C-alpha positions in Angstrom: -21.6 -10.1 11.8 -19.1 -7.4 11.4 -15.6 -8.5 10.3 -13.9 -5.3 9.2 -14.8 -1.8 9.4 -13.4 1.5 8.5 -14.4 5.0 8.3 -12.4 7.9 7.0 -13.3 11.5 7.3 -11.9 14.1 5.2 -13.1 17.6 3.2 -14.4 15.5 0.1 -15.2 16.2 -3.9 -17.9 15.0 -5.5 -16.1 13.6 -8.3 -13.9 11.5 -6.0 -17.1 9.3 -5.3 -17.4 7.6 -8.6 -13.6 6.6 -8.4 -13.7 5.2 -4.9 -17.0 3.6 -5.7 -15.1 1.9 -8.9 -12.7 0.8 -6.6 -14.8 -0.8 -3.8 -16.6 -2.7 -6.8 -13.4 -4.5 -7.8 -13.0 -5.6 -4.1 -16.8 -6.9 -4.3 -15.6 -9.0 -7.2 -12.4 -10.1 -4.8 -14.6 -11.3 -2.3 -17.3 -13.2 -4.2 -14.3 -14.9 -5.9 -13.2 -15.8 -2.7 -14.1 -19.4 -1.9 -13.0 -19.8 1.6 -15.2 -17.4 3.4 -14.7 -19.2 6.8 -11.1 -18.6 6.5 -11.8 -14.8 6.2 -14.0 -14.9 9.0 -11.4 -16.2 11.3 -8.8 -14.1 10.1 -11.2 -11.0 10.8 -13.4 -11.7 13.4 -13.3 -8.9 16.0 -10.6 -7.0 13.8 -11.6 -3.2 13.4 -9.5 -0.1 11.8 -10.6 3.3 11.9 -8.8 6.0 9.6 -9.6 9.5 10.7 -8.5 13.0 8.8 -10.1 15.8 10.3 -10.6 19.3 8.5 -12.5 21.5 11.0 -13.2 24.2 8.4 -15.1 22.3 5.5 -17.8 19.7 5.5 -17.0 16.0 5.8 -17.0 13.1 3.8 -18.0 9.9 5.7 -17.3 6.8 4.0 -18.6 3.6 5.6 -17.5 0.3 4.4 -18.8 -3.1 6.2 -17.7 -6.6 4.9 -20.3 -8.9 6.2 -20.1 -13.0 6.6 -23.0 -12.8 3.8 -20.5 -12.0 1.2 -21.5 -8.6 0.8 -19.8 -5.0 1.1 -22.3 -2.0 2.2 -20.7 1.2 1.5 -22.5 4.7 1.9 -21.1 8.2 0.9 -21.8 11.8 1.5 -19.7 13.7 -0.6 -19.6 17.5 -0.6 -17.8 19.5 -2.7 -14.3 21.2 -2.3 -12.0 18.5 -0.9 -8.4 18.8 -2.1 -7.5 15.5 -0.2 -9.1 13.1 -2.9 -5.3 11.0 -2.5 -6.5 10.8 1.1 -9.5 8.9 -0.2 -7.7 6.7 -2.8 -4.7 5.7 -0.6 -7.0 4.6 2.0 -9.1 2.8 0.0 -6.0 1.1 -1.6 -4.7 0.1 1.7 -7.9 -1.5 2.5 -7.5 -3.2 -0.7 -4.0 -4.5 0.2 -5.3 -6.4 3.1 -8.1 -7.8 0.9 -5.9 -9.0 -1.7 -3.3 -10.5 1.0 -5.9 -12.5 2.5 -6.9 -13.6 -0.8 -3.8 -15.1 -1.9 -3.2 -16.4 1.5 -6.2 -17.0 3.6 -4.5 -18.2 6.8 -1.9 -15.0 7.2 -2.2 -13.0 10.3 -3.6 -9.5 9.8 -0.7 -7.9 11.7 1.7 -9.5 9.6 0.4 -7.6 6.1 1.8 -4.7 5.3 -0.8 -2.2 4.0 1.8 0.0 2.3 2.5 -0.4 -1.5 6.4 -0.7 -2.4 6.2 3.2 -3.4 5.0 4.3 0.5 7.7 1.8 2.0 10.3 3.8 -0.2 9.1 7.1 1.4 9.3 5.8 5.0 12.7 4.2 4.3 14.0 7.4 2.9 12.6 9.6 5.7 14.1 7.3 8.3 17.7 7.7 6.7 17.3 11.6 6.7 18.4 11.8 3.2 17.9 10.7 -0.5 19.3 7.1 -0.4 19.4 6.1 -4.1 20.3 2.3 -3.3 16.9 2.0 -1.5 14.5 4.5 -2.9 15.7 4.6 -6.3 17.9 1.3 -7.3 20.4 2.5 -9.9 21.5 -1.1 -10.8 19.7 -4.4 -11.1 20.6 -6.2 -8.2 19.4 -3.0 -5.8 15.6 -4.0 -6.7 16.1 -7.3 -4.9 18.4 -5.7 -2.2 15.6 -3.2 -1.4 12.9 -5.6 -1.5 14.9 -7.3 1.3 15.3 -4.5 3.3 11.7 -4.0 3.1 10.1 -7.6 3.2 13.0 -9.6 4.3 10.7 -12.3 5.6 8.5 -12.6 2.5 8.6 -15.5 0.3 10.8 -14.6 -2.6 11.3 -18.0 -4.5 9.5 -21.5 -4.6 10.9 -24.3 -5.7 10.5 -27.9 -5.5 8.0 -27.6 -2.5 10.3 -25.1 -0.6 9.9 -21.3 0.3 12.8 -19.2 0.1 12.4 -15.6 1.6 14.2 -12.7 0.4 16.4 -12.9 3.4 17.6 -16.4 2.5 17.9 -15.5 -1.2 20.0 -12.4 -0.4 22.3 -13.7 2.2 23.0 -16.9 0.1 23.9 -14.2 -2.7 26.2 -12.6 -0.3 28.0 -15.5 0.4 28.8 -16.6 -2.8 29.7 -12.9 -4.0 32.3 -13.3 -1.3 33.4 -16.3 -2.6 33.5 -14.8 -5.9 35.8 -12.3 -5.2 38.1 -14.7 -3.6 38.1 -16.5 -7.0 39.1 -13.3 -8.4 35.7 -12.3 -10.4 34.9 -8.6 -10.0 34.1 -5.6 -11.5 34.1 -5.8 -15.1 34.3 -9.4 -15.6 32.0 -11.8 -17.5 30.7 -15.0 -15.7 28.6 -17.7 -17.2 25.8 -19.1 -15.5 25.0 -22.6 -16.4 22.6 -24.5 -13.7 19.3 -26.4 -13.3 16.1 -24.7 -12.6 16.2 -24.2 -8.7 16.9 -20.9 -6.4 20.4 -21.3 -7.1 19.9 -19.2 -10.7 19.2 -16.3 -8.8 21.5 -16.6 -5.8 24.3 -17.0 -8.6 22.8 -14.2 -10.9 22.9 -11.8 -8.0 26.1 -12.7 -6.7 27.8 -11.9 -9.9 25.9 -8.6 -10.0 26.8 -7.8 -6.3 30.8 -8.2 -7.2 30.3 -5.6 -10.2 30.3 -8.4 -12.9 28.0 -9.1 -15.6 26.4 -12.4 -16.0 25.9 -14.6 -19.4 22.6 -16.6 -18.7 23.1 -20.3 -20.3 20.5 -22.9 -21.3 21.0 -26.2 -19.9 20.6 -28.0 -23.2 23.2 -25.7 -24.7 25.5 -28.0 -26.8 29.4 -28.4 -25.7 30.6 -26.3 -28.9 28.0 -23.5 -28.6 29.0 -23.3 -24.8 32.6 -22.7 -25.6 31.8 -20.5 -28.4 29.8 -18.0 -26.2 32.7 -18.4 -23.4 35.6 -17.6 -25.8 33.4 -14.8 -28.0 32.5 -13.1 -24.7 36.1 -13.2 -22.9 34.2 -15.1 -19.8 36.3 -15.1 -16.9 34.4 -17.4 -14.9 31.5 -20.2 -15.2 29.0 -20.7 -12.4 27.4 -24.3 -12.7 26.8 -28.1 -11.8 28.5 -30.9 -11.8 26.1 -32.9 -13.9 27.2 -30.6 -16.9 30.7 -31.2 -16.3 31.3 -32.9 -19.8 30.4 -29.7 -21.6 32.8 -27.2 -19.6 35.4 -29.4 -17.8 38.2 -28.5 -20.9 37.6 -25.0 -20.8 40.3 -23.0 -19.2 37.9 -20.3 -17.2 37.5 -20.2 -13.5 34.8 -22.6 -12.5 32.7 -22.4 -9.9 30.6 -25.6 -9.3 28.2 -25.0 -6.6 27.2 -28.5 -5.7 30.7 -29.6 -5.0 31.8 -26.5 -3.3 28.9 -25.9 -0.5 30.9 -26.1 2.6 33.5 -23.6 0.9 31.1 -21.5 0.1 28.8 -21.4 3.4 31.9 -20.4 5.2 31.7 -17.1 4.0 29.8 -14.2 5.9 26.2 -13.6 4.7 26.5 -9.7 5.2 27.2 -7.8 2.0 30.4 -7.8 0.2 33.2 -5.2 0.2 32.3 -4.2 -3.1 30.5 -0.8 -2.9 27.6 -0.7 -5.2 27.9 2.8 -5.8 31.0 1.5 -7.8 28.5 0.0 -10.1 27.4 2.4 -12.2 23.8 2.4 -14.4 26.1 2.8 -17.7 28.0 -0.7 -16.7 26.8 -4.0 -18.2 24.6 -6.2 -16.0 24.1 -9.4 -18.7 24.8 -10.4 -22.0 22.4 -12.1 -23.9 23.2 -14.4 -26.9 20.7 -14.9 -29.9 20.0 -18.1 -30.8 22.5 -18.3 -33.9 20.0 -20.1 -35.8 20.8 -17.8 -38.9 24.5 -18.1 -38.7 26.5 -17.5 -35.5 25.3 -16.7 -32.2 25.7 -12.6 -31.2 26.0 -11.2 -27.9 24.0 -8.4 -26.9 25.0 -6.4 -23.7 22.4 -4.7 -21.6 23.5 -2.2 -19.3 21.9 -1.6 -15.8 20.3 1.3 -17.0 18.4 0.0 -19.9 17.0 -3.3 -17.9 16.0 -1.0 -14.6 14.3 1.2 -16.9 12.5 -1.7 -18.4 11.7 -3.1 -15.1 10.8 0.4 -13.9 8.2 1.2 -16.5 6.7 -2.7 -16.7 5.9 -2.3 -12.9 3.9 0.5 -13.4 1.9 -0.9 -16.3 1.1 -4.4 -14.6 1.0 -3.3 -11.0 2.8 -6.3 -9.3 2.4 -6.7 -5.6 4.0 -8.4 -2.7 1.2 -10.5 -2.6 1.1 -11.6 -6.3 2.5 -15.1 -7.3 4.5 -14.9 -10.5 5.3 -18.1 -12.8 8.6 -18.3 -13.9 8.9 -20.7 -16.9 11.2 -18.9 -19.8 14.5 -20.0 -19.6 17.1 -17.2 -18.3 18.8 -17.4 -21.6 15.6 -16.0 -23.0 14.9 -12.3 -22.3 11.5 -12.5 -21.4 12.8 -14.4 -18.3 14.1 -11.1 -17.2 10.2 -9.6 -17.1 9.5 -12.6 -14.9 12.2 -12.6 -12.4 12.8 -8.6 -12.0 9.3 -7.7 -11.9 8.7 -10.0 -8.9 11.9 -8.6 -7.3 11.0 -5.1 -7.7 7.7 -5.7 -6.2 8.3 -8.1 -3.2 6.1 -10.8 -4.8 6.6 -14.6 -5.0 8.6 -16.6 -8.2 7.3 -19.9 -8.7 9.9 -21.6 -10.3 8.3 -24.5 -12.9 10.7 -27.5 -13.4 12.4 -28.5 -16.6 9.8 -31.1 -16.9 6.8 -28.5 -16.1 8.0 -25.7 -18.5 7.9 -28.1 -21.4 4.3 -29.5 -21.5 1.1 -27.1 -21.6 -0.7 -29.6 -19.6 1.8 -29.4 -16.8 2.1 -25.6 -17.0 -1.7 -25.2 -16.6 -1.5 -28.0 -13.4 1.4 -26.0 -11.9 -0.6 -22.5 -12.2 -3.7 -24.1 -11.0 -2.4 -26.3 -8.1 -0.3 -23.2 -6.9 -3.1 -20.3 -7.4 -0.3 -18.4 -9.2 -1.7 -15.2 -10.7 0.9 -13.6 -12.9 1.4 -15.5 -16.1 3.7 -14.2 -18.8 3.9 -16.3 -22.1 4.1 -16.1 -25.7 0.9 -16.7 -28.1 2.2 -20.6 -29.3 2.0 -21.8 -25.7 -0.6 -20.1 -24.7 -2.4 -21.7 -27.7 -1.6 -25.3 -26.3 -3.1 -24.6 -22.8 -6.4 -26.4 -22.6 -7.4 -26.1 -18.9 -8.8 -22.9 -17.4 -6.7 -20.7 -15.4 -9.0 -19.3 -12.9 -6.4 -17.9 -10.6 -4.6 -15.8 -13.2 -5.7 -12.2 -13.1 -2.3 -10.6 -14.6 -1.5 -12.6 -18.6 1.3 -11.1 -19.9 1.8 -12.0 -23.9 5.1 -11.1 -25.8 5.7 -11.2 -29.3 7.4 -14.0 -31.0 9.1 -14.3 -34.6 
């Protein structure tokens, strides 16, 4: 029984045929690896879409793709020479694959809720609807703009999974806006440095964003940091504030910087508005510092390295082109935020509208627990280092993108 069909009519080119065939072969593999065909049947039953692009002056390509309940995909081509519309074919095929991949990740999703457009296409639509070029949406100039842009496009998509709960992009951004307003009241703003010492929860990302939204730079700190090292970094960086949790009070209590203790100031923070702060994001320049990351100090005194918005944004954009993360992807977040590899995990996901799966302190310390966490949640993007990868003895069938970084 036919579940999904698409027809694309457009002037063709013979060389396009092999490209489209290759793309559809990939979609075959997606279906073969999908173990719940009955769920797919339910979603696609009676659903049909037709894409049509006619050119009366030349011959036509007819591309018919039928997905049947027997797990098979049947495709036929007529590809006369002379087309100037290869991109129409490829983008239409990619739109089809976007739907398939979305269902593969969550087979109970309603088709109407799935966006067939990738983030670059969404950007163009937003840009056209604005009637002018909008850097904050189309070409993010600062790190936090990535999430703000994604929130505009996919507000209800899950951004973070933590301790059994999903937080949408809208929820994360709204909480960050509240905290940003609270930071402003505490006197933290553009050009300031603010430490980040928090347990592995969604609050890490909320605080990170809030600091950036007020024009300040954050200093990521691992929760295992000794008191002496914490004080050294706060003093060495000239840190004006510290966002933390009461469980770490014994480490920071006698330091003179402004402290924001999230679990003790919930009511005060939640009283603030969830709309963006009065701080105009245009005042944050790409040359401004986004964060300071400190070396381990194993060979001497820890050294802070200042990273500008321009530098980290360039990295995120470049890696987004390489790894092709999409809104339907599930990204494992295992690195400590004090380790620079965590930037790759966090901001690639936020850039693409993917969902971050935050491993607990206990999970990320054990290779077997990491494997279990990945398999249980069907995570498909895994960034790690060779030594940790070598400790994993279990298969990771859901992982489709494995990012391996070097280590000294």
